Amino acid sequence: MSIEKKLSILKAEINELLIKEGRLKDSVEILAVSKTKPIEMLQEAYRSGQRLFGENRVNEAELKAPQMPEDTIFHMVGHLQSNKVKKACSYFSCIESVDSLKIAKKINTCCIELNKVMDVYIDINIVNDQNKSGFLVTEQFYSDFEEMLKLTNINILGLMCIGAYVTDKDIIRNSFEDLKKLLKYLKGKYPTFNGDKLSMGMSGDYDIAISVGTTHVRIGSTIFGKR
Ligand SMILES: *Cc1c(COP(=O)(O)O)cnc(C)c1O
């Protein structure tokens, strides 16, 4: 099946879910996660109208970005290493994987030099998985979050997570509900925080994320095939 066809089926499915939830059509952004996939596939998706792409390696985005039309938007979805921040700040429009205060400060410093403001999501390790990156929700997280809010050249759009990696749909749902509750709590606690986005839901669980109320899904294999 062509990428165009897969994208149109995916959009129709998402709209059907949104309508079922009483939400507006096309009110969920689709990030096409193109990591490891060849440039021809990204170009095909672009020709089908897709503009938002997700990559998890800075070096890969560096190779792909110049081969795509000007209005292509890349989001970083993988753990970012300190020594790659500078490049990341020039190739990505948004970094969804801010997982430490240290990396947020580095992004901020680079963006001051570049005279830009970087959109970011804060990556939350919502299932307390030791093998995953992302903030654990501890007292330290709240103080780090407060510090991040003060950084002038990052704009915190909202929170990102990877759902529980299990087959039990209720456990996955709970992890998404937890992220949604955390966003609400942060908005109440910090009046200067006006982020209202949730980046949750991947190929295997976007239906659950949509029913919980996500605003942004990150879909790879459903669009581009298995990696
Ligand atoms: C790879 C990846 C995705 C997409 O995963 P699929 O299961 O292929 O849809 C989403 N988010 C992150 C952070 C990823 O690394």
mmCIF file of C-alpha atoms and ligand atoms in Angstrom, residues 31-35 54-56 76-79 96-97 123 160-162 199 201-206 217-223 225-227, ligand 1:
data_model
loop_
_atom_site.group_PDB
_atom_site.id
_atom_site.type_symbol
_atom_site.label_atom_id
_atom_site.label_comp_id
_atom_site.label_asym_id
_atom_site.label_seq_id
_atom_site.Cartn_x
_atom_site.Cartn_y
_atom_site.Cartn_z
ATOM 1 C CA LEU A 31 3.713 13.597 13.644
ATOM 2 C CA ALA A 32 5.002 11.156 11.015
ATOM 3 C CA VAL A 33 7.928 9.452 12.737
ATOM 4 C CA SER A 34 10.319 8.777 9.873
ATOM 5 C CA LYS A 35 13.384 7.590 11.815
ATOM 6 C CA GLY A 54 9.676 13.112 13.728
ATOM 7 C CA GLU A 55 13.262 11.924 13.976
ATOM 8 C CA ASN A 56 15.128 10.543 16.975
ATOM 9 C CA MET A 76 13.062 15.626 17.784
ATOM 10 C CA VAL A 77 11.550 12.651 19.613
ATOM 11 C CA GLY A 78 14.648 10.842 20.912
ATOM 12 C CA HIS A 79 16.889 11.417 23.913
ATOM 13 C CA GLU A 96 9.696 16.768 22.299
ATOM 14 C CA SER A 97 12.244 14.917 24.393
ATOM 15 C CA ASP A 123 9.380 14.132 28.402
ATOM 16 C CA MET A 160 5.208 14.002 26.160
ATOM 17 C CA CYS A 161 5.289 10.355 27.169
ATOM 18 C CA ILE A 162 5.617 6.858 25.841
ATOM 19 C CA SER A 199 2.167 14.287 22.878
ATOM 20 C CA GLY A 201 0.002 7.786 21.326
ATOM 21 C CA MET A 202 2.066 5.768 18.837
ATOM 22 C CA SER A 203 1.122 3.179 16.189
ATOM 23 C CA GLY A 204 0.055 0.607 18.768
ATOM 24 C CA ASP A 205 -1.915 2.818 21.120
ATOM 25 C CA TYR A 206 -2.989 6.072 19.437
ATOM 26 C CA VAL A 217 0.200 11.603 18.141
ATOM 27 C CA ARG A 218 3.567 10.247 16.998
ATOM 28 C CA ILE A 219 3.067 7.590 14.346
ATOM 29 C CA GLY A 220 5.880 5.686 12.642
ATOM 30 C CA SER A 221 5.279 2.123 11.502
ATOM 31 C CA THR A 222 1.602 2.596 10.580
ATOM 32 C CA ILE A 223 2.690 5.144 7.958
ATOM 33 C CA GLY A 225 6.021 0.222 7.655
ATOM 34 C CA LYS A 226 7.997 -1.883 10.127
ATOM 35 C CA ARG A 227 11.487 -0.783 11.081
HETATM 36 C C1 LIG B 1 9.738 5.480 17.135
HETATM 37 C C2 LIG B 1 8.965 6.367 17.992
HETATM 38 C C3 LIG B 1 7.598 6.597 17.750
HETATM 39 C C4 LIG B 1 6.803 5.912 16.644
HETATM 40 O O1 LIG B 1 6.651 4.567 16.941
HETATM 41 P P1 LIG B 1 5.682 3.613 16.083
HETATM 42 O O2 LIG B 1 5.344 2.521 17.051
HETATM 43 O O3 LIG B 1 6.459 3.134 14.922
HETATM 44 O O4 LIG B 1 4.490 4.402 15.699
HETATM 45 C C5 LIG B 1 6.952 7.489 18.587
HETATM 46 N N1 LIG B 1 7.584 8.123 19.597
HETATM 47 C C6 LIG B 1 8.890 7.927 19.855
HETATM 48 C C7 LIG B 1 9.524 8.647 20.991
HETATM 49 C C8 LIG B 1 9.615 7.035 19.073
HETATM 50 O O5 LIG B 1 10.914 6.844 19.344
#
